[in-house]
Amino acid sequence: MRFRDGQWLVAEGMRVEYAEEVYRITETETPAGKGLSLLCPSKKIMTRGDVLNLSSLSIVCFLPIVLPQWPAPDSHPGHRTRHPRRPLRHHHPLARRPPSRPQLRPLPRRPSRLNLLHHQLRRRHHPHVRHPLRHRLLHPHDFAISFHPSHLPPTKHLTTLLNRSVGLAYSPATSNPLQTADMRNLKHYIFTQTTLGVGESVHGLGERFGAFNKVGQQVNLWNADGGTSSDQAYKNISFWMSSRGYGIFIDTPERVELEIGSERCCRVQTSVEGQRLRWYIIYGPTPKEVLERYSILTGKPGGVPGWSFGLWLSTSFTTSYDEGTVNSFLEGMKERDIPVEVFHFDCFWLRAFQWCDFVFDEDMFPDPKGQISRLKASGMVKKVCVWTNPYLGQASPVFKEAVEKGYLLKRKNGDVFQWDLWQTGMGIVDFTNPAACGWFVSCLERLFDMGVDSIKTDFGERIPHEDVQWFDTAVDPKRMHNYYAFIYNKLVYETLQKRYGADEAVLFARTATAGTQRFPLTWGGDCESTPEAMAESIRGGLSLGLSGFAFWSVDIGGFEGYPAPWIYKRWVAFGLLCSHSRLHGSNSYRVPWTVDEDDKGDEGCSATLAKWTHLKARLMPYIFAQAQDSIRRGLPLSLRAMCIEFPEDPTSWTLDSQFMLGESLLVAPVFEEDGDVQFYLPKGRWTNFFTGEVKSGPGWAEERHSFATLPLYVREGTLLVLGREGERRTVYDYTEAVEVRTYFAVEGTKAVLVDSEGAEVGVLEVGKGGEVKGQEKLKGESVVKVTEVEDIREALTRDPNFSKSKFNPYTNIPAGAPELPWIR
């Protein structure tokens, strides 16, 4: 929303009034603690008469609050964690009315424990705790507030609210205050403008597929089904990260419009329709610290089981399939040595025109329970997922019952809200009705009784906000549009948890809002089968990771269209290095032999998919340990933006076509058919995972890759725990017969060992003399290897009996090499 026409004029049809000075400051007490209330009139008060006939804004700034380092509730079984500092809150309640429900609350995964900490905080004084962030009024009669770290001088501010940066607007423009007596034909907006520093970049705001740096963009936080080639987003998250070491969370689920260096080049403008705006400024100074504190405010990511990291296979969207088709696909994957962990039944497991009434199409699947049982008994797949959505087509026999019992959203005149967008005459399940929730849960439980293990929660974006009446009459329909994603996924996730256990629940969601990271996992939505769409998807995954989401997936090969074999194979390499990996399309299958006419060569689609699936299985000891750390700290596992690991490197804030998998592996997908790729290596020594070649950063590199490799580099100072060579399983004992590689490890370098449930069972650590401590936790024929290429060459020099022909091309370790000294 733009309120001005250039720097000097007000936009046509707008009346804009600003907080012109801070007239009075008073202390205030709120449930969150002490604060300062600022009375800010919309003109400078020079005489006593100036206080009449003008608007004013009330701004409440909460004083910085830091939680002591009390023990936190465990974020995952088997882990004990330290409670990080509580996010610092800066509220802007520009308010004349209380917020309508529902409003996102800062509830953690286990709220009773954290609520107790809040209770203790209000009753205890901790003078020894230094506030890491302060706000400062710059002049008593001007409106200007500066935010700066307390350990730095005030001139080193993070951001400021300067003159004419907080205000209200009417549309259409009013000329007389009497006009505001009737607001039915007036729109009222509240906005703030924080300053953008020189060179500052802005990131996050959900799964956004455009430019990684949002400066220069107009962003509308309003969930929409727009695919990956537009400025619309399935997952709009009202949180953004600055390259200057802070983040801002806008605490509302309603439509938020941002002008990020677009209306004014030097400011980020946040506006909402209404009379109240509240946001939190969260200081890091590192992105990891910002995300960790944000996750305490909105919720830690939920845990996911090890099996979910394996390959998921569907038969795609509009393709025809029955039990025979499913069996033939899984048998074909087994023949080609491609292990499948989860089989997914997409939309047409249901009868046409009856989506989504949870009833299998009996013509195609006459015995669904038996079929699922046979699938699992065959060993070709371990888990089964089905597609659902929160809509109900009028043709379903269940529709009449849902209408009679009030399960569906209504119009204001009492009629059921229906439209033909997606399903003929479909209604929308009203999750503010407890009875509707109970019915939906009972439908899910019938699927679980059949053997279904996971649910794909599709849609939830197209929620109307005009002429609607929710069962809970207190909710604001405009806030429900985005918030619906939260209550929809929450209901399904908690139902899965109740059946399968707290950390065995997995849903596959497309839509999200702030806080939905508690209900993993999500995928990137509908993308085309092009290299450009793959790049769009990467940008979306990076932005979502900077919005507090730990786990993310993508439709490998692209959703729309028919991927060329080379695109499919490049996408396979990228997709198997995402946290989760799924083969899925729209009107064409994604089993590899249908893409390249069953090319049986070493670089055919089948061989390529097998290689990358095997590699991910080998990486599971590292991936699963990193997953637990991501859950605990609120960090993305993959795709992890480079700036999270290397915030001090300005280039890392510009990189939108590569990412980190956890903290130690750099991944640069290839977008060219010939394999040419350019990527950036931050400061330090980086070792090619496949060849052992070492490159030094910072700097750009260019390489050419076959379909069996891509730039996968290991960070200096890493102990990398891998499964045994030839490992095909996703879930196994991650401490037995493993391979531990050291990459320029120094004293203190660590690697956490976890079991197949994610519980920590030990830590490997390089000691002062280069020895590895904690090896007693390793079982079987586990080995520790040095992979620095310089040391291998030295070993070859010392022992001429070794030759390059004896190198294992996969690990670059000389076959039968003697134990080499640890390099510190």
Coordinates of N, CA, C and O in Angstrom, one line a residue, residues 370-485:
G370 N -6.5 -53.6 2.4 CA -5.7 -54.7 2.0 C -4.6 -54.3 1.2 O -3.4 -54.9 1.3
Q371 N -4.8 -53.4 0.3 CA -3.7 -53.0 -0.6 C -2.6 -52.3 0.2 O -1.4 -52.6 -0.1
I372 N -2.9 -51.5 1.1 CA -1.9 -50.8 1.9 C -1.1 -51.9 2.7 O 0.1 -51.8 2.8
S373 N -1.8 -52.9 3.2 CA -1.2 -53.9 4.0 C -0.2 -54.7 3.1 O 0.9 -55.1 3.5
R374 N -0.7 -55.0 1.9 CA 0.2 -55.8 1.0 C 1.4 -55.0 0.5 O 2.5 -55.5 0.4
L375 N 1.2 -53.7 0.3 CA 2.3 -52.8 0.0 C 3.4 -52.9 1.0 O 4.6 -53.1 0.7
K376 N 3.0 -52.8 2.3 CA 4.0 -52.8 3.4 C 4.6 -54.1 3.6 O 5.8 -54.3 3.8
A377 N 3.8 -55.2 3.4 CA 4.3 -56.5 3.6 C 5.3 -56.9 2.5 O 6.2 -57.7 2.7
S378 N 5.2 -56.3 1.3 CA 6.1 -56.6 0.2 C 7.5 -56.1 0.5 O 8.5 -56.5 -0.1
G379 N 7.6 -55.1 1.4 CA 8.9 -54.5 1.7 C 9.3 -53.4 0.7 O 10.4 -52.9 0.8
M380 N 8.5 -53.2 -0.3 CA 8.9 -52.2 -1.3 C 8.6 -50.7 -0.8 O 9.2 -49.8 -1.4
V381 N 7.9 -50.6 0.3 CA 7.6 -49.3 0.9 C 7.3 -49.5 2.3 O 6.7 -50.5 2.7
K382 N 7.7 -48.5 3.2 CA 7.4 -48.6 4.6 C 6.2 -47.8 5.1 O 5.5 -48.2 6.0
K383 N 6.0 -46.7 4.4 CA 4.9 -45.8 4.9 C 4.0 -45.4 3.7 O 4.5 -45.4 2.5
V384 N 2.8 -45.0 4.0 CA 1.8 -44.6 3.0 C 1.3 -43.2 3.4 O 0.9 -42.9 4.6
C385 N 1.2 -42.3 2.4 CA 0.6 -41.0 2.6 C -0.6 -40.8 1.7 O -0.6 -41.4 0.5
V386 N -1.6 -40.0 2.0 CA -2.7 -39.7 1.1 C -2.9 -38.2 1.1 O -2.6 -37.5 2.1
W387 N -3.4 -37.8 0.0 CA -3.7 -36.3 -0.2 C -5.1 -36.0 0.4 O -6.0 -36.8 0.2
T388 N -5.2 -34.8 1.0 CA -6.5 -34.3 1.5 C -6.5 -32.8 1.3 O -5.5 -32.2 1.0
N389 N -7.7 -32.2 1.4 CA -7.8 -30.8 1.5 C -9.0 -30.5 2.4 O -9.8 -31.4 2.7
P390 N -9.2 -29.2 2.8 CA -10.3 -28.9 3.7 C -11.6 -28.4 3.0 O -12.4 -27.7 3.6
Y391 N -11.8 -28.9 1.8 CA -13.0 -28.5 1.0 C -13.8 -29.8 0.8 O -13.3 -30.9 0.9
L392 N -15.1 -29.6 0.5 CA -16.0 -30.7 0.3 C -16.9 -30.4 -0.9 O -17.7 -29.4 -0.9
G393 N -16.8 -31.2 -1.9 CA -17.6 -31.0 -3.1 C -19.1 -31.4 -2.9 O -19.4 -32.3 -2.2
Q394 N -19.9 -30.6 -3.5 CA -21.4 -30.8 -3.3 C -21.9 -32.2 -3.8 O -22.9 -32.7 -3.2
A395 N -21.2 -32.8 -4.7 CA -21.6 -34.1 -5.2 C -21.4 -35.2 -4.2 O -22.0 -36.3 -4.3
S396 N -20.6 -35.0 -3.2 CA -20.4 -36.0 -2.2 C -21.6 -36.3 -1.3 O -22.3 -35.4 -0.9
P397 N -21.9 -37.6 -1.1 CA -23.0 -37.9 -0.2 C -22.8 -37.3 1.2 O -23.8 -37.1 1.9
V398 N -21.6 -37.0 1.6 CA -21.3 -36.4 2.9 C -21.7 -35.0 3.0 O -21.9 -34.4 4.1
F399 N -21.8 -34.3 1.8 CA -22.0 -32.9 1.8 C -23.3 -32.5 2.5 O -23.3 -31.5 3.3
K400 N -24.4 -33.2 2.3 CA -25.7 -32.9 2.9 C -25.6 -33.0 4.4 O -26.1 -32.1 5.2
E401 N -24.9 -34.0 4.9 CA -24.7 -34.2 6.4 C -23.9 -33.0 6.9 O -24.2 -32.4 8.0
A402 N -22.8 -32.6 6.2 CA -22.0 -31.5 6.7 C -22.8 -30.2 6.7 O -22.6 -29.4 7.6
V403 N -23.7 -30.0 5.8 CA -24.5 -28.8 5.8 C -25.5 -28.8 6.9 O -25.6 -27.8 7.7
E404 N -26.1 -29.9 7.1 CA -27.1 -30.0 8.2 C -26.5 -29.8 9.6 O -27.2 -29.3 10.5
K405 N -25.3 -30.3 9.7 CA -24.7 -30.2 11.1 C -23.8 -29.0 11.3 O -23.2 -28.8 12.3
G406 N -23.8 -28.1 10.3 CA -23.1 -26.9 10.4 C -21.6 -27.0 10.4 O -20.9 -26.2 11.0
Y407 N -21.0 -28.0 9.6 CA -19.6 -28.1 9.5 C -18.9 -27.2 8.5 O -17.7 -27.1 8.5
L408 N -19.7 -26.5 7.7 CA -19.1 -25.7 6.6 C -19.3 -24.2 6.8 O -20.2 -23.8 7.5
L409 N -18.4 -23.4 6.3 CA -18.4 -22.0 6.4 C -19.7 -21.5 5.8 O -20.1 -21.9 4.7
K410 N -20.3 -20.4 6.4 CA -21.5 -19.8 5.9 C -21.3 -18.4 5.4 O -20.4 -17.7 5.8
R411 N -22.3 -18.0 4.7 CA -22.4 -16.6 4.3 C -23.2 -15.8 5.4 O -23.7 -16.5 6.3
K412 N -23.2 -14.5 5.4 CA -23.8 -13.7 6.4 C -25.3 -13.9 6.5 O -25.9 -13.7 7.6
N413 N -25.9 -14.4 5.4 CA -27.4 -14.6 5.4 C -27.7 -16.0 5.9 O -28.9 -16.4 5.9
G414 N -26.7 -16.8 6.3 CA -27.0 -18.1 6.8 C -26.8 -19.2 5.8 O -26.8 -20.4 6.2
D415 N -26.7 -18.9 4.5 CA -26.4 -19.9 3.5 C -25.0 -20.5 3.6 O -24.1 -19.8 4.1
V416 N -24.8 -21.7 3.1 CA -23.5 -22.2 3.1 C -22.7 -21.5 2.0 O -23.2 -21.2 0.9
F417 N -21.5 -21.1 2.4 CA -20.6 -20.5 1.4 C -20.2 -21.5 0.4 O -19.5 -22.5 0.7
Q418 N -20.5 -21.4 -0.9 CA -20.1 -22.3 -1.9 C -19.6 -21.5 -3.1 O -20.0 -20.4 -3.4
W419 N -18.6 -22.1 -3.8 CA -18.2 -21.6 -5.1 C -17.7 -22.8 -5.9 O -17.6 -23.9 -5.4
D420 N -17.4 -22.6 -7.2 CA -16.9 -23.6 -8.1 C -15.4 -23.5 -8.3 O -14.9 -24.1 -9.3
L421 N -14.7 -22.9 -7.4 CA -13.3 -22.7 -7.5 C -12.6 -24.0 -7.0 O -12.5 -24.2 -5.8
W422 N -12.2 -24.9 -7.9 CA -11.6 -26.2 -7.6 C -12.6 -27.3 -7.7 O -12.6 -28.1 -8.6
Q423 N -13.6 -27.4 -6.8 CA -14.6 -28.5 -6.9 C -16.0 -27.9 -7.0 O -16.3 -26.8 -6.5
T424 N -16.9 -28.6 -7.8 CA -18.2 -28.0 -8.1 C -19.0 -27.8 -6.8 O -19.2 -28.7 -6.1
G425 N -19.4 -26.6 -6.6 CA -20.3 -26.3 -5.5 C -19.6 -26.6 -4.2 O -20.3 -26.8 -3.2
M426 N -18.3 -26.5 -4.1 CA -17.7 -26.9 -2.8 C -17.9 -26.0 -1.7 O -18.1 -24.8 -1.8
G427 N -17.9 -26.6 -0.5 CA -17.9 -25.8 0.8 C -16.6 -26.0 1.5 O -15.7 -26.8 1.1
I428 N -16.4 -25.1 2.5 CA -15.1 -25.1 3.2 C -15.3 -25.5 4.6 O -16.2 -24.9 5.3
V429 N -14.6 -26.4 5.1 CA -14.7 -26.9 6.5 C -14.4 -25.8 7.5 O -13.4 -25.1 7.3
D430 N -15.3 -25.5 8.4 CA -15.2 -24.4 9.4 C -14.5 -25.0 10.6 O -15.2 -25.6 11.5
F431 N -13.2 -24.8 10.7 CA -12.5 -25.3 11.8 C -12.6 -24.5 13.1 O -12.0 -24.8 14.1
T432 N -13.4 -23.5 13.1 CA -13.7 -22.8 14.4 C -14.9 -23.5 15.1 O -15.3 -23.1 16.2
N433 N -15.5 -24.5 14.4 CA -16.6 -25.3 15.0 C -16.0 -26.6 15.5 O -15.5 -27.4 14.8
P434 N -16.1 -26.7 16.8 CA -15.5 -28.0 17.4 C -16.1 -29.2 16.9 O -15.4 -30.2 16.7
A435 N -17.4 -29.2 16.5 CA -18.0 -30.4 16.0 C -17.4 -30.7 14.6 O -17.2 -31.9 14.2
A436 N -17.2 -29.7 13.8 CA -16.6 -29.9 12.5 C -15.2 -30.5 12.6 O -14.8 -31.4 11.9
C437 N -14.4 -30.0 13.6 CA -13.1 -30.5 13.9 C -13.2 -32.0 14.2 O -12.4 -32.8 13.8
G438 N -14.2 -32.3 15.1 CA -14.3 -33.7 15.5 C -14.7 -34.6 14.3 O -14.2 -35.7 14.2
W439 N -15.5 -34.1 13.4 CA -15.8 -34.9 12.2 C -14.6 -35.1 11.3 O -14.3 -36.2 10.9
F440 N -13.8 -34.0 11.1 CA -12.6 -34.1 10.3 C -11.6 -35.1 10.9 O -11.0 -35.9 10.2
V441 N -11.5 -35.1 12.2 CA -10.6 -36.0 12.9 C -11.0 -37.4 12.7 O -10.2 -38.3 12.5
S442 N -12.3 -37.7 12.8 CA -12.9 -39.0 12.7 C -12.6 -39.6 11.3 O -12.3 -40.7 11.1
C443 N -12.6 -38.7 10.3 CA -12.3 -39.1 8.9 C -10.8 -39.5 8.8 O -10.5 -40.5 8.1
L444 N -10.0 -38.7 9.4 CA -8.5 -39.0 9.4 C -8.3 -40.3 10.1 O -7.5 -41.2 9.7
E445 N -9.0 -40.5 11.2 CA -8.7 -41.8 12.0 C -9.2 -43.0 11.2 O -8.5 -44.1 11.3
R446 N -10.2 -42.9 10.4 CA -10.5 -44.0 9.5 C -9.4 -44.4 8.5 O -9.2 -45.5 8.2
L447 N -8.7 -43.3 8.0 CA -7.6 -43.6 7.2 C -6.5 -44.2 7.9 O -5.8 -45.1 7.4
F448 N -6.2 -43.8 9.2 CA -5.2 -44.4 9.9 C -5.5 -45.9 10.2 O -4.6 -46.7 10.2
D449 N -6.8 -46.2 10.4 CA -7.2 -47.6 10.6 C -6.9 -48.4 9.4 O -6.7 -49.6 9.5
M450 N -6.9 -47.8 8.2 CA -6.5 -48.5 7.0 C -5.0 -48.7 6.8 O -4.6 -49.4 5.9
G451 N -4.2 -48.0 7.6 CA -2.8 -48.1 7.4 C -2.1 -46.9 6.9 O -0.9 -46.9 6.7
V452 N -2.8 -45.8 6.7 CA -2.2 -44.5 6.3 C -1.4 -44.0 7.4 O -1.8 -43.9 8.6
D453 N -0.2 -43.5 7.1 CA 0.8 -43.0 8.1 C 1.0 -41.5 8.1 O 1.5 -40.9 9.1
S454 N 0.7 -40.9 7.0 CA 1.0 -39.5 6.8 C -0.1 -38.8 6.0 O -0.7 -39.5 5.1
I455 N -0.3 -37.5 6.1 CA -1.3 -36.8 5.4 C -0.7 -35.6 4.7 O 0.1 -34.8 5.2
K456 N -1.0 -35.5 3.4 CA -0.7 -34.3 2.6 C -1.8 -33.3 2.7 O -2.9 -33.6 2.3
T457 N -1.6 -32.2 3.4 CA -2.6 -31.2 3.6 C -2.5 -30.1 2.5 O -1.8 -29.1 2.7
D458 N -3.1 -30.4 1.4 CA -3.1 -29.4 0.3 C -4.1 -28.3 0.5 O -5.0 -28.4 1.3
F459 N -3.9 -27.2 -0.3 CA -4.8 -26.1 -0.3 C -4.9 -25.4 1.1 O -4.0 -25.5 1.9
G460 N -5.9 -24.6 1.3 CA -6.0 -23.8 2.5 C -5.7 -22.4 2.2 O -5.7 -21.6 3.2
E461 N -5.4 -22.0 1.0 CA -5.1 -20.6 0.7 C -6.3 -19.8 0.3 O -6.4 -18.6 0.6
R462 N -7.2 -20.4 -0.5 CA -8.3 -19.7 -1.0 C -9.5 -19.6 0.0 O -10.6 -20.2 -0.2
I463 N -9.3 -18.9 1.0 CA -10.3 -18.7 2.1 C -10.9 -17.4 2.0 O -10.3 -16.3 2.1
P464 N -12.2 -17.3 1.7 CA -12.9 -16.0 1.5 C -12.9 -15.2 2.7 O -13.0 -15.7 3.8
H465 N -13.0 -13.9 2.6 CA -13.0 -13.0 3.7 C -14.2 -12.0 3.6 O -14.4 -11.2 4.5
E466 N -14.9 -12.0 2.5 CA -16.0 -11.1 2.3 C -17.3 -11.9 2.4 O -17.4 -13.1 1.9
D467 N -18.3 -11.4 3.0 CA -19.6 -12.0 3.1 C -19.5 -13.4 3.6 O -20.1 -14.4 3.1
V468 N -18.8 -13.6 4.7 CA -18.7 -14.9 5.4 C -18.9 -14.7 6.9 O -18.7 -13.7 7.5
Q469 N -19.4 -15.8 7.5 CA -19.7 -15.9 8.9 C -19.2 -17.2 9.4 O -19.6 -18.2 9.1
W470 N -18.2 -17.1 10.3 CA -17.6 -18.3 10.9 C -18.5 -18.7 12.1 O -19.2 -17.9 12.7
F471 N -18.4 -20.0 12.4 CA -19.1 -20.5 13.6 C -18.7 -19.8 14.8 O -19.6 -19.4 15.6
D472 N -17.5 -19.5 15.0 CA -17.0 -18.6 16.1 C -17.2 -17.2 15.6 O -16.4 -16.7 14.9
T473 N -18.3 -16.5 16.1 CA -18.6 -15.2 15.6 C -17.6 -14.1 16.0 O -17.7 -13.0 15.5
A474 N -16.7 -14.4 16.9 CA -15.8 -13.4 17.4 C -14.6 -13.3 16.4 O -13.9 -12.3 16.6
V475 N -14.4 -14.2 15.5 CA -13.2 -14.1 14.7 C -13.4 -13.0 13.6 O -14.5 -12.8 13.2
D476 N -12.3 -12.5 13.2 CA -12.3 -11.5 12.1 C -12.1 -12.2 10.8 O -11.0 -12.8 10.6
P477 N -13.0 -12.2 9.9 CA -12.8 -12.9 8.6 C -11.5 -12.6 7.9 O -10.9 -13.4 7.2
K478 N -11.1 -11.3 7.9 CA -9.9 -10.9 7.2 C -8.7 -11.6 7.9 O -7.7 -11.9 7.2
R479 N -8.7 -11.7 9.2 CA -7.6 -12.4 9.8 C -7.6 -13.9 9.6 O -6.6 -14.6 9.6
M480 N -8.8 -14.4 9.4 CA -8.9 -15.9 9.2 C -8.3 -16.3 7.9 O -8.0 -17.5 7.7
H481 N -8.2 -15.4 6.9 CA -7.7 -15.9 5.6 C -6.4 -16.5 5.7 O -6.2 -17.6 5.2
N482 N -5.4 -15.9 6.3 CA -4.1 -16.5 6.5 C -4.1 -17.5 7.7 O -3.4 -18.5 7.6
Y483 N -4.8 -17.1 8.7 CA -4.7 -17.9 10.0 C -5.3 -19.3 9.8 O -5.0 -20.3 10.5
Y484 N -6.2 -19.5 8.7 CA -6.8 -20.8 8.5 C -5.7 -21.9 8.3 O -5.9 -23.0 8.7
A485 N -4.6 -21.5 7.6 CA -3.6 -22.5 7.4 C -3.0 -23.0 8.7 O -2.7 -24.2 8.8

